[in-house]
PDB file of C-alpha atoms in Angstrom:
ATOM      1  CA  ASP A 136     -17.790 -22.152  31.862  1.00  0.00           C
ATOM      2  CA  VAL A 137     -20.073 -25.023  30.904  1.00  0.00           C
ATOM      3  CA  LYS A 138     -18.591 -27.438  28.492  1.00  0.00           C
ATOM      4  CA  VAL A 139     -20.380 -30.125  26.543  1.00  0.00           C
ATOM      5  CA  THR A 140     -18.181 -32.256  24.339  1.00  0.00           C
ATOM      6  CA  GLN A 141     -19.064 -34.843  21.735  1.00  0.00           C
ATOM      7  CA  SER A 142     -16.758 -37.659  20.716  1.00  0.00           C
ATOM      8  CA  SER A 143     -16.583 -36.922  17.005  1.00  0.00           C
ATOM      9  CA  ARG A 144     -17.263 -33.919  14.773  1.00  0.00           C
ATOM     10  CA  TYR A 145     -17.633 -36.002  11.624  1.00  0.00           C
ATOM     11  CA  LEU A 146     -18.432 -39.681  11.257  1.00  0.00           C
ATOM     12  CA  VAL A 147     -19.014 -41.870   8.216  1.00  0.00           C
ATOM     13  CA  LYS A 148     -20.566 -45.289   8.753  1.00  0.00           C
ATOM     14  CA  ARG A 149     -22.009 -48.022   6.573  1.00  0.00           C
ATOM     15  CA  THR A 150     -25.621 -49.186   6.559  1.00  0.00           C
ATOM     16  CA  GLY A 151     -26.184 -51.802   9.228  1.00  0.00           C
ATOM     17  CA  GLU A 152     -23.276 -50.785  11.450  1.00  0.00           C
ATOM     18  CA  LYS A 153     -23.760 -50.145  15.153  1.00  0.00           C
ATOM     19  CA  VAL A 154     -22.871 -46.536  15.918  1.00  0.00           C
ATOM     20  CA  PHE A 155     -22.040 -44.937  19.263  1.00  0.00           C
ATOM     21  CA  LEU A 156     -22.178 -41.193  19.784  1.00  0.00           C
ATOM     22  CA  GLU A 157     -20.756 -40.012  23.093  1.00  0.00           C
ATOM     23  CA  CYS A 158     -21.530 -36.830  24.976  1.00  0.00           C
ATOM     24  CA  VAL A 159     -19.835 -35.574  28.127  1.00  0.00           C
ATOM     25  CA  GLN A 160     -20.690 -32.515  30.224  1.00  0.00           C
ATOM     26  CA  ASP A 161     -18.627 -31.071  33.034  1.00  0.00           C
ATOM     27  CA  MET A 162     -21.203 -29.046  34.986  1.00  0.00           C
ATOM     28  CA  ASP A 163     -22.845 -31.768  37.034  1.00  0.00           C
ATOM     29  CA  HIS A 164     -26.156 -31.251  35.208  1.00  0.00           C
ATOM     30  CA  GLU A 165     -28.931 -33.700  35.937  1.00  0.00           C
ATOM     31  CA  ASN A 166     -30.588 -33.385  32.537  1.00  0.00           C
ATOM     32  CA  MET A 167     -29.141 -34.422  29.208  1.00  0.00           C
ATOM     33  CA  PHE A 168     -30.680 -34.509  25.757  1.00  0.00           C
ATOM     34  CA  TRP A 169     -30.017 -35.857  22.279  1.00  0.00           C
ATOM     35  CA  TYR A 170     -31.386 -34.024  19.243  1.00  0.00           C
ATOM     36  CA  ARG A 171     -31.007 -34.413  15.531  1.00  0.00           C
ATOM     37  CA  GLN A 172     -31.023 -31.386  13.265  1.00  0.00           C
ATOM     38  CA  ASP A 173     -32.152 -31.602   9.650  1.00  0.00           C
ATOM     39  CA  PRO A 174     -32.706 -28.816   7.116  1.00  0.00           C
ATOM     40  CA  GLY A 175     -36.274 -27.556   7.182  1.00  0.00           C
ATOM     41  CA  LEU A 176     -37.160 -29.647  10.248  1.00  0.00           C
ATOM     42  CA  GLY A 177     -35.294 -27.900  13.035  1.00  0.00           C
ATOM     43  CA  LEU A 178     -34.053 -29.727  16.109  1.00  0.00           C
ATOM     44  CA  ARG A 179     -36.032 -32.794  17.086  1.00  0.00           C
ATOM     45  CA  LEU A 180     -35.699 -34.535  20.416  1.00  0.00           C
ATOM     46  CA  ILE A 181     -34.629 -38.175  20.243  1.00  0.00           C
ATOM     47  CA  TYR A 182     -34.146 -39.096  23.907  1.00  0.00           C
ATOM     48  CA  PHE A 183     -33.512 -37.358  27.179  1.00  0.00           C
ATOM     49  CA  SER A 184     -32.362 -38.340  30.636  1.00  0.00           C
ATOM     50  CA  TYR A 185     -33.072 -36.660  33.961  1.00  0.00           C
ATOM     51  CA  ASP A 186     -30.860 -38.851  36.128  1.00  0.00           C
ATOM     52  CA  VAL A 187     -28.293 -41.617  35.950  1.00  0.00           C
ATOM     53  CA  LYS A 188     -29.788 -44.748  34.418  1.00  0.00           C
ATOM     54  CA  MET A 189     -33.050 -42.898  33.716  1.00  0.00           C
ATOM     55  CA  LYS A 190     -34.113 -42.269  30.136  1.00  0.00           C
ATOM     56  CA  GLU A 191     -37.226 -41.147  28.346  1.00  0.00           C
ATOM     57  CA  LYS A 192     -38.223 -41.180  24.705  1.00  0.00           C
ATOM     58  CA  GLY A 193     -38.503 -37.921  22.863  1.00  0.00           C
ATOM     59  CA  ASP A 194     -40.367 -37.316  19.628  1.00  0.00           C
ATOM     60  CA  ILE A 195     -38.360 -39.554  17.283  1.00  0.00           C
ATOM     61  CA  PRO A 196     -36.812 -42.457  19.265  1.00  0.00           C
ATOM     62  CA  GLU A 197     -37.267 -45.144  16.596  1.00  0.00           C
ATOM     63  CA  GLY A 198     -33.980 -46.703  15.567  1.00  0.00           C
ATOM     64  CA  TYR A 199     -32.098 -45.229  18.533  1.00  0.00           C
ATOM     65  CA  SER A 200     -31.299 -46.170  22.091  1.00  0.00           C
ATOM     66  CA  VAL A 201     -29.384 -44.389  24.854  1.00  0.00           C
ATOM     67  CA  SER A 202     -27.250 -45.155  27.842  1.00  0.00           C
ATOM     68  CA  ARG A 203     -26.495 -43.077  30.923  1.00  0.00           C
ATOM     69  CA  GLU A 204     -24.253 -45.020  33.283  1.00  0.00           C
ATOM     70  CA  LYS A 205     -22.594 -41.919  34.758  1.00  0.00           C
ATOM     71  CA  LYS A 206     -24.024 -38.474  35.397  1.00  0.00           C
ATOM     72  CA  GLU A 207     -21.641 -36.704  33.070  1.00  0.00           C
ATOM     73  CA  ARG A 208     -21.969 -39.051  30.100  1.00  0.00           C
ATOM     74  CA  PHE A 209     -24.928 -39.692  27.807  1.00  0.00           C
ATOM     75  CA  SER A 210     -24.505 -41.994  24.836  1.00  0.00           C
ATOM     76  CA  LEU A 211     -26.681 -42.312  21.770  1.00  0.00           C
ATOM     77  CA  ILE A 212     -26.662 -45.677  20.023  1.00  0.00           C
ATOM     78  CA  LEU A 213     -27.805 -46.468  16.515  1.00  0.00           C
ATOM     79  CA  GLU A 214     -28.347 -50.210  16.670  1.00  0.00           C
ATOM     80  CA  SER A 215     -28.264 -50.688  12.890  1.00  0.00           C
ATOM     81  CA  ALA A 216     -27.504 -47.491  11.030  1.00  0.00           C
ATOM     82  CA  SER A 217     -29.645 -46.591   8.051  1.00  0.00           C
ATOM     83  CA  THR A 218     -29.247 -43.888   5.426  1.00  0.00           C
ATOM     84  CA  ASN A 219     -32.192 -41.921   6.825  1.00  0.00           C
ATOM     85  CA  GLN A 220     -30.179 -41.451   9.999  1.00  0.00           C
ATOM     86  CA  THR A 221     -27.699 -39.274   8.151  1.00  0.00           C
ATOM     87  CA  SER A 222     -27.959 -36.032  10.101  1.00  0.00           C
ATOM     88  CA  MET A 223     -26.347 -33.592  12.531  1.00  0.00           C
ATOM     89  CA  TYR A 224     -26.625 -34.902  16.087  1.00  0.00           C
ATOM     90  CA  LEU A 225     -26.539 -32.432  18.957  1.00  0.00           C
ATOM     91  CA  CYS A 226     -26.204 -33.240  22.615  1.00  0.00           C
ATOM     92  CA  ALA A 227     -27.306 -30.789  25.309  1.00  0.00           C
ATOM     93  CA  SER A 228     -27.397 -30.581  29.082  1.00  0.00           C
ATOM     94  CA  SER A 229     -29.279 -28.374  31.506  1.00  0.00           C
ATOM     95  CA  LEU A 230     -29.452 -27.733  35.201  1.00  0.00           C
ATOM     96  CA  LEU A 231     -33.208 -27.195  35.197  1.00  0.00           C
ATOM     97  CA  PHE A 232     -35.528 -29.244  33.074  1.00  0.00           C
ATOM     98  CA  LEU A 233     -36.886 -26.305  31.131  1.00  0.00           C
ATOM     99  CA  GLY A 234     -33.951 -24.027  31.713  1.00  0.00           C
ATOM    100  CA  GLU A 235     -31.131 -22.989  29.451  1.00  0.00           C
ATOM    101  CA  GLN A 236     -29.680 -25.880  27.505  1.00  0.00           C
ATOM    102  CA  TYR A 237     -25.956 -25.999  26.770  1.00  0.00           C
ATOM    103  CA  PHE A 238     -25.138 -27.660  23.488  1.00  0.00           C
ATOM    104  CA  GLY A 239     -22.170 -29.647  22.305  1.00  0.00           C
ATOM    105  CA  PRO A 240     -20.514 -28.889  18.947  1.00  0.00           C
ATOM    106  CA  GLY A 241     -22.474 -31.592  17.139  1.00  0.00           C
ATOM    107  CA  THR A 242     -21.582 -34.755  15.243  1.00  0.00           C
ATOM    108  CA  ARG A 243     -22.288 -34.819  11.543  1.00  0.00           C
ATOM    109  CA  LEU A 244     -23.051 -38.453  10.787  1.00  0.00           C
ATOM    110  CA  THR A 245     -23.189 -39.777   7.253  1.00  0.00           C
ATOM    111  CA  VAL A 246     -24.511 -43.296   6.684  1.00  0.00           C
ATOM    112  CA  THR A 247     -23.682 -44.741   3.271  1.00  0.00           C
TER     113      THR A 247
ATOM    114  CA  GLU B  85     -50.076 -30.477  17.642  1.00  0.00           C
ATOM    115  CA  ASP B  86     -47.476 -28.186  19.178  1.00  0.00           C
ATOM    116  CA  LYS B  87     -45.663 -25.978  16.717  1.00  0.00           C
ATOM    117  CA  VAL B  88     -43.181 -23.129  16.571  1.00  0.00           C
ATOM    118  CA  VAL B  89     -42.923 -21.036  13.414  1.00  0.00           C
ATOM    119  CA  GLN B  90     -40.111 -18.596  12.724  1.00  0.00           C
ATOM    120  CA  SER B  91     -40.113 -15.878  10.124  1.00  0.00           C
ATOM    121  CA  PRO B  92     -38.593 -14.876   7.880  1.00  0.00           C
ATOM    122  CA  LEU B  93     -36.782 -18.058   6.843  1.00  0.00           C
ATOM    123  CA  SER B  94     -33.815 -16.011   5.727  1.00  0.00           C
ATOM    124  CA  LEU B  95     -32.744 -12.427   5.621  1.00  0.00           C
ATOM    125  CA  VAL B  96     -29.893 -10.482   4.009  1.00  0.00           C
ATOM    126  CA  VAL B  97     -29.060  -7.031   5.362  1.00  0.00           C
ATOM    127  CA  HIS B  98     -26.176  -4.596   5.343  1.00  0.00           C
ATOM    128  CA  GLU B  99     -24.029  -3.693   8.303  1.00  0.00           C
ATOM    129  CA  GLY B 100     -25.699  -1.074  10.442  1.00  0.00           C
ATOM    130  CA  ASP B 101     -29.249  -2.184   9.626  1.00  0.00           C
ATOM    131  CA  THR B 102     -31.754  -3.156  12.312  1.00  0.00           C
ATOM    132  CA  VAL B 103     -33.485  -6.528  11.999  1.00  0.00           C
ATOM    133  CA  THR B 104     -36.513  -8.073  13.683  1.00  0.00           C
ATOM    134  CA  LEU B 105     -36.900 -11.831  13.820  1.00  0.00           C
ATOM    135  CA  ASN B 106     -40.237 -13.390  14.685  1.00  0.00           C
ATOM    136  CA  CYS B 107     -41.243 -16.524  16.536  1.00  0.00           C
ATOM    137  CA  SER B 108     -44.879 -17.552  16.874  1.00  0.00           C
ATOM    138  CA  TYR B 109     -46.045 -20.627  18.716  1.00  0.00           C
ATOM    139  CA  GLU B 110     -48.958 -22.871  19.529  1.00  0.00           C
ATOM    140  CA  VAL B 111     -48.153 -25.185  22.399  1.00  0.00           C
ATOM    141  CA  THR B 112     -50.011 -26.771  25.261  1.00  0.00           C
ATOM    142  CA  ASN B 113     -48.867 -25.687  28.693  1.00  0.00           C
ATOM    143  CA  PHE B 114     -46.365 -22.981  27.758  1.00  0.00           C
ATOM    144  CA  ARG B 115     -43.440 -22.744  30.169  1.00  0.00           C
ATOM    145  CA  SER B 116     -40.723 -20.607  28.551  1.00  0.00           C
ATOM    146  CA  LEU B 117     -39.306 -19.357  25.275  1.00  0.00           C
ATOM    147  CA  LEU B 118     -35.614 -19.390  24.461  1.00  0.00           C
ATOM    148  CA  TRP B 119     -33.576 -17.775  21.710  1.00  0.00           C
ATOM    149  CA  TYR B 120     -30.309 -19.279  20.471  1.00  0.00           C
ATOM    150  CA  LYS B 121     -27.691 -18.207  17.953  1.00  0.00           C
ATOM    151  CA  GLN B 122     -26.149 -20.981  15.849  1.00  0.00           C
ATOM    152  CA  GLU B 123     -23.091 -20.310  13.764  1.00  0.00           C
ATOM    153  CA  LYS B 124     -21.090 -23.208  12.381  1.00  0.00           C
ATOM    154  CA  LYS B 125     -21.694 -25.526  15.299  1.00  0.00           C
ATOM    155  CA  ALA B 126     -23.359 -25.513  18.712  1.00  0.00           C
ATOM    156  CA  PRO B 127     -26.330 -23.225  19.375  1.00  0.00           C
ATOM    157  CA  THR B 128     -25.411 -20.652  21.994  1.00  0.00           C
ATOM    158  CA  PHE B 129     -27.958 -19.265  24.416  1.00  0.00           C
ATOM    159  CA  LEU B 130     -29.192 -15.688  24.019  1.00  0.00           C
ATOM    160  CA  PHE B 131     -32.356 -15.154  26.067  1.00  0.00           C
ATOM    161  CA  MET B 132     -34.954 -16.939  28.118  1.00  0.00           C
ATOM    162  CA  LEU B 133     -38.420 -15.357  28.371  1.00  0.00           C
ATOM    163  CA  THR B 134     -41.216 -16.420  30.645  1.00  0.00           C
ATOM    164  CA  SER B 135     -43.301 -13.274  31.225  1.00  0.00           C
ATOM    165  CA  SER B 136     -45.104 -11.037  28.769  1.00  0.00           C
ATOM    166  CA  GLY B 137     -43.979  -7.501  28.137  1.00  0.00           C
ATOM    167  CA  ILE B 138     -40.605  -7.647  29.880  1.00  0.00           C
ATOM    168  CA  GLU B 139     -37.806  -6.843  27.487  1.00  0.00           C
ATOM    169  CA  LYS B 140     -34.541  -8.680  27.833  1.00  0.00           C
ATOM    170  CA  LYS B 141     -31.457  -6.884  26.536  1.00  0.00           C
ATOM    171  CA  SER B 142     -27.876  -7.837  25.867  1.00  0.00           C
ATOM    172  CA  GLY B 143     -25.861  -5.239  24.026  1.00  0.00           C
ATOM    173  CA  ARG B 144     -27.399  -4.727  20.610  1.00  0.00           C
ATOM    174  CA  LEU B 145     -29.810  -7.645  21.022  1.00  0.00           C
ATOM    175  CA  SER B 146     -33.171  -7.493  22.719  1.00  0.00           C
ATOM    176  CA  SER B 147     -36.205  -9.712  22.923  1.00  0.00           C
ATOM    177  CA  ILE B 148     -39.758  -9.558  24.177  1.00  0.00           C
ATOM    178  CA  LEU B 149     -42.590 -12.032  24.632  1.00  0.00           C
ATOM    179  CA  ASP B 150     -46.326 -11.599  24.099  1.00  0.00           C
ATOM    180  CA  LYS B 151     -48.148 -14.505  25.723  1.00  0.00           C
ATOM    181  CA  LYS B 152     -51.554 -13.221  24.678  1.00  0.00           C
ATOM    182  CA  GLU B 153     -50.740 -13.127  20.963  1.00  0.00           C
ATOM    183  CA  LEU B 154     -48.339 -16.084  21.286  1.00  0.00           C
ATOM    184  CA  PHE B 155     -45.193 -14.670  19.773  1.00  0.00           C
ATOM    185  CA  SER B 156     -41.781 -13.306  20.517  1.00  0.00           C
ATOM    186  CA  ILE B 157     -39.457 -11.014  18.600  1.00  0.00           C
ATOM    187  CA  LEU B 158     -35.690 -10.764  18.602  1.00  0.00           C
ATOM    188  CA  ASN B 159     -34.277  -7.397  17.602  1.00  0.00           C
ATOM    189  CA  ILE B 160     -30.719  -6.754  16.544  1.00  0.00           C
ATOM    190  CA  THR B 161     -29.671  -3.126  16.099  1.00  0.00           C
ATOM    191  CA  ALA B 162     -26.605  -1.839  14.253  1.00  0.00           C
ATOM    192  CA  THR B 163     -25.949  -5.272  12.779  1.00  0.00           C
ATOM    193  CA  GLN B 164     -22.392  -6.485  12.217  1.00  0.00           C
ATOM    194  CA  THR B 165     -21.007  -9.259  10.020  1.00  0.00           C
ATOM    195  CA  GLY B 166     -20.459 -11.285  13.195  1.00  0.00           C
ATOM    196  CA  ASP B 167     -24.224 -11.415  13.678  1.00  0.00           C
ATOM    197  CA  SER B 168     -24.498 -13.660  10.619  1.00  0.00           C
ATOM    198  CA  ALA B 169     -25.929 -16.932  11.899  1.00  0.00           C
ATOM    199  CA  VAL B 170     -29.066 -19.003  12.200  1.00  0.00           C
ATOM    200  CA  TYR B 171     -31.283 -17.793  15.043  1.00  0.00           C
ATOM    201  CA  LEU B 172     -33.348 -20.495  16.717  1.00  0.00           C
ATOM    202  CA  CYS B 173     -36.442 -20.120  18.839  1.00  0.00           C
ATOM    203  CA  ALA B 174     -37.436 -22.903  21.254  1.00  0.00           C
ATOM    204  CA  VAL B 175     -40.615 -23.084  23.321  1.00  0.00           C
ATOM    205  CA  GLY B 176     -40.811 -25.119  26.509  1.00  0.00           C
ATOM    206  CA  SER B 177     -44.010 -27.123  26.764  1.00  0.00           C
ATOM    207  CA  GLY B 178     -45.175 -29.321  29.612  1.00  0.00           C
ATOM    208  CA  THR B 179     -42.569 -30.703  31.986  1.00  0.00           C
ATOM    209  CA  TYR B 180     -39.603 -31.486  29.800  1.00  0.00           C
ATOM    210  CA  LYS B 181     -40.055 -30.707  26.166  1.00  0.00           C
ATOM    211  CA  TYR B 182     -38.649 -27.947  24.012  1.00  0.00           C
ATOM    212  CA  ILE B 183     -40.103 -27.486  20.544  1.00  0.00           C
ATOM    213  CA  PHE B 184     -37.713 -25.791  18.162  1.00  0.00           C
ATOM    214  CA  GLY B 185     -38.530 -23.668  15.155  1.00  0.00           C
ATOM    215  CA  THR B 186     -36.604 -24.220  11.937  1.00  0.00           C
ATOM    216  CA  GLY B 187     -34.655 -21.009  12.427  1.00  0.00           C
ATOM    217  CA  THR B 188     -34.063 -17.738  10.617  1.00  0.00           C
ATOM    218  CA  ARG B 189     -30.838 -17.513   8.629  1.00  0.00           C
ATOM    219  CA  LEU B 190     -29.404 -14.008   8.864  1.00  0.00           C
ATOM    220  CA  LYS B 191     -26.617 -12.810   6.609  1.00  0.00           C
ATOM    221  CA  VAL B 192     -25.066  -9.414   7.251  1.00  0.00           C
ATOM    222  CA  LEU B 193     -23.078  -7.931   4.378  1.00  0.00           C
ATOM    223  CA  ALA B 194     -20.134  -5.609   4.979  1.00  0.00           C
TER     224      ALA B 194
END
């Protein structure tokens, strides 16, 4: 059974703080993704990675960076959190690039 | 610009009803269409469709794709309160990208 875990379910941070969101998958998937989900906007792709140390920008990468030092772990970094980054963040992994994506439980981040 | 539109935005039905959820799309280089169910947390996979006219079924849920008219439908028969969720449609475009619709919120009343 595929499992994708995220480090926190709820997080409250202050404007300007550096924020790390961690995602770990246990199925040896090559591909990992970070999305944010906002009401009325659906899921939007922030960054994805198709191999260790490889990363590509998605549709809304501004204000974010990522790190993939190990195959199972994909981190999303908010260099200087801002209130417009308050959102639900979902991590996903997949075996095939456009195959089924397995999602983590999400991190609801509030930036005050 | 690629887009995926789901309708209706929300729906309230009674247990035992049949519902049809719609997903229409305009994308360059269509690869696949996926349906997910999202309750309180992570979206869970329902179906993946790549060919027109082939119905996928899982229990009371079924889905079909029409690549000529650019839409898919998700049917749920004999609805139960446990079917209450947001149903997401995602369309694979190009080599890596999924475009998600905003979802249909279904509420099933006992």
